[in-house]
């Protein structure tokens, strides 16, 4: 079964769309790197791929997944829930069309 667009393509399309709409947003990197015998972690575990601020001043978090079959990890679910619970806009998307719909559903444009 085809997996559709890869996550990095979805992410780039979403960033391009947000920038075209003049929504201040950026790629949020998280992960770990091995230095010698140690792993050094960076970023907040579960934080979204794209972080930004809407034109109305709301915190924006967009988690990008591949077009078909991409699944949220438990820390990613918790992060999105916390953003929404605290009045921000948090969306999981599998395409730029999901982003457009999610922004419209939250009156962000």
mmCIF file of C-alpha atoms in Angstrom:
data_model
loop_
_atom_site.group_PDB
_atom_site.id
_atom_site.type_symbol
_atom_site.label_atom_id
_atom_site.label_comp_id
_atom_site.label_asym_id
_atom_site.label_seq_id
_atom_site.Cartn_x
_atom_site.Cartn_y
_atom_site.Cartn_z
ATOM 1 C CA UNK A 1 0.000 0.000 0.000
ATOM 2 C CA UNK A 2 1.315 3.449 -0.937
ATOM 3 C CA UNK A 3 2.095 5.782 1.939
ATOM 4 C CA UNK A 4 1.344 8.992 0.043
ATOM 5 C CA UNK A 5 3.396 12.094 0.780
ATOM 6 C CA UNK A 6 6.288 11.716 3.193
ATOM 7 C CA UNK A 7 6.173 13.650 6.455
ATOM 8 C CA UNK A 8 8.934 16.060 5.425
ATOM 9 C CA UNK A 9 6.971 16.977 2.269
ATOM 10 C CA UNK A 10 3.797 17.601 4.296
ATOM 11 C CA UNK A 11 5.848 19.718 6.711
ATOM 12 C CA UNK A 12 7.390 21.849 3.950
ATOM 13 C CA UNK A 13 4.024 22.366 2.244
ATOM 14 C CA UNK A 14 2.482 23.443 5.563
ATOM 15 C CA UNK A 15 5.307 25.882 6.295
ATOM 16 C CA UNK A 16 5.000 27.313 2.778
ATOM 17 C CA UNK A 17 1.254 27.765 3.260
ATOM 18 C CA UNK A 18 1.635 29.430 6.669
ATOM 19 C CA UNK A 19 4.287 31.789 5.311
ATOM 20 C CA UNK A 20 2.105 32.619 2.287
ATOM 21 C CA UNK A 21 -0.712 33.478 4.736
ATOM 22 C CA UNK A 22 1.801 35.622 6.675
ATOM 23 C CA UNK A 23 1.396 33.519 9.816
ATOM 24 C CA UNK A 24 4.628 33.637 11.823
ATOM 25 C CA UNK A 25 5.692 29.991 12.103
ATOM 26 C CA UNK A 26 8.891 27.949 12.113
ATOM 27 C CA UNK A 27 10.211 24.392 12.092
ATOM 28 C CA UNK A 28 10.614 23.100 15.637
ATOM 29 C CA UNK A 29 13.355 20.505 15.869
ATOM 30 C CA UNK A 30 13.514 17.992 18.698
ATOM 31 C CA UNK A 31 15.573 14.878 19.165
ATOM 32 C CA UNK A 32 18.881 13.605 20.471
ATOM 33 C CA UNK A 33 22.483 13.417 19.358
ATOM 34 C CA UNK A 34 25.232 11.146 20.608
ATOM 35 C CA UNK A 35 28.273 13.011 21.898
ATOM 36 C CA UNK A 36 30.966 10.625 22.990
ATOM 37 C CA UNK A 37 29.220 8.054 25.164
ATOM 38 C CA UNK A 38 26.254 10.281 26.039
ATOM 39 C CA UNK A 39 23.030 11.250 24.322
ATOM 40 C CA UNK A 40 22.127 14.917 24.523
ATOM 41 C CA UNK A 41 18.429 15.620 24.049
ATOM 42 C CA UNK A 42 17.108 18.896 22.673
ATOM 43 C CA UNK A 43 13.624 20.301 22.387
ATOM 44 C CA UNK A 44 10.533 19.476 24.419
ATOM 45 C CA UNK A 45 9.515 15.809 24.129
ATOM 46 C CA UNK A 46 6.328 15.553 22.066
ATOM 47 C CA UNK A 47 6.400 19.143 20.853
ATOM 48 C CA UNK A 48 5.010 19.759 17.394
ATOM 49 C CA UNK A 49 6.905 19.984 14.106
ATOM 50 C CA UNK A 50 5.730 23.549 13.490
ATOM 51 C CA UNK A 51 5.350 26.215 16.151
ATOM 52 C CA UNK A 52 3.998 29.674 15.520
ATOM 53 C CA UNK A 53 1.802 32.576 16.506
ATOM 54 C CA UNK A 54 -1.448 33.360 14.725
ATOM 55 C CA UNK A 55 -2.268 36.888 13.572
ATOM 56 C CA UNK A 56 -4.624 37.107 16.575
ATOM 57 C CA UNK A 57 -1.794 36.209 18.955
ATOM 58 C CA UNK A 58 -2.715 32.579 19.640
ATOM 59 C CA UNK A 59 -0.009 29.963 20.136
ATOM 60 C CA UNK A 60 -0.009 27.600 17.135
ATOM 61 C CA UNK A 61 1.262 24.004 17.096
ATOM 62 C CA UNK A 62 1.070 21.835 13.970
ATOM 63 C CA UNK A 63 2.108 18.187 14.109
ATOM 64 C CA UNK A 64 2.787 16.841 10.621
ATOM 65 C CA UNK A 65 2.414 13.177 9.744
ATOM 66 C CA UNK A 66 2.875 11.328 6.483
ATOM 67 C CA UNK A 67 -0.183 11.425 4.283
ATOM 68 C CA UNK A 68 -1.231 7.826 4.930
ATOM 69 C CA UNK A 69 -0.600 5.906 8.129
ATOM 70 C CA UNK A 70 1.154 8.564 10.199
ATOM 71 C CA UNK A 71 0.267 8.118 13.885
ATOM 72 C CA UNK A 72 0.739 10.431 16.866
ATOM 73 C CA UNK A 73 2.952 9.212 19.707
ATOM 74 C CA UNK A 74 1.576 9.504 23.238
ATOM 75 C CA UNK A 75 3.826 12.518 24.073
ATOM 76 C CA UNK A 76 2.638 14.236 20.856
ATOM 77 C CA UNK A 77 -1.015 13.644 21.811
ATOM 78 C CA UNK A 78 -0.392 15.098 25.272
ATOM 79 C CA UNK A 79 1.388 18.147 23.813
ATOM 80 C CA UNK A 80 -1.473 18.923 21.398
ATOM 81 C CA UNK A 81 -4.051 18.428 24.160
ATOM 82 C CA UNK A 82 -2.163 20.819 26.462
ATOM 83 C CA UNK A 83 -1.964 23.523 23.804
ATOM 84 C CA UNK A 84 -5.699 23.251 23.080
ATOM 85 C CA UNK A 85 -6.576 23.063 26.796
ATOM 86 C CA UNK A 86 -4.634 26.269 27.412
ATOM 87 C CA UNK A 87 -6.337 28.248 24.655
ATOM 88 C CA UNK A 88 -3.912 27.721 21.789
ATOM 89 C CA UNK A 89 -4.500 26.140 18.408
ATOM 90 C CA UNK A 90 -3.057 22.639 18.018
ATOM 91 C CA UNK A 91 -3.606 20.567 14.889
ATOM 92 C CA UNK A 92 -2.385 17.201 13.602
ATOM 93 C CA UNK A 93 -2.237 17.192 9.799
ATOM 94 C CA UNK A 94 -1.570 14.654 7.054
ATOM 95 C CA UNK A 95 -1.671 17.228 4.243
ATOM 96 C CA UNK A 96 -1.768 20.961 3.649
ATOM 97 C CA UNK A 97 -5.534 20.561 3.106
ATOM 98 C CA UNK A 98 -5.832 19.303 6.704
ATOM 99 C CA UNK A 99 -3.968 22.423 7.819
ATOM 100 C CA UNK A 100 -6.285 24.713 5.854
ATOM 101 C CA UNK A 101 -9.329 22.990 7.364
ATOM 102 C CA UNK A 102 -7.863 23.013 10.884
ATOM 103 C CA UNK A 103 -7.077 26.721 10.702
ATOM 104 C CA UNK A 104 -10.582 27.466 9.365
ATOM 105 C CA UNK A 105 -12.166 25.342 12.122
ATOM 106 C CA UNK A 106 -10.273 27.460 14.661
ATOM 107 C CA UNK A 107 -11.069 30.778 12.939
ATOM 108 C CA UNK A 108 -7.411 31.320 12.051
ATOM 109 C CA UNK A 109 -6.757 32.718 8.635
#
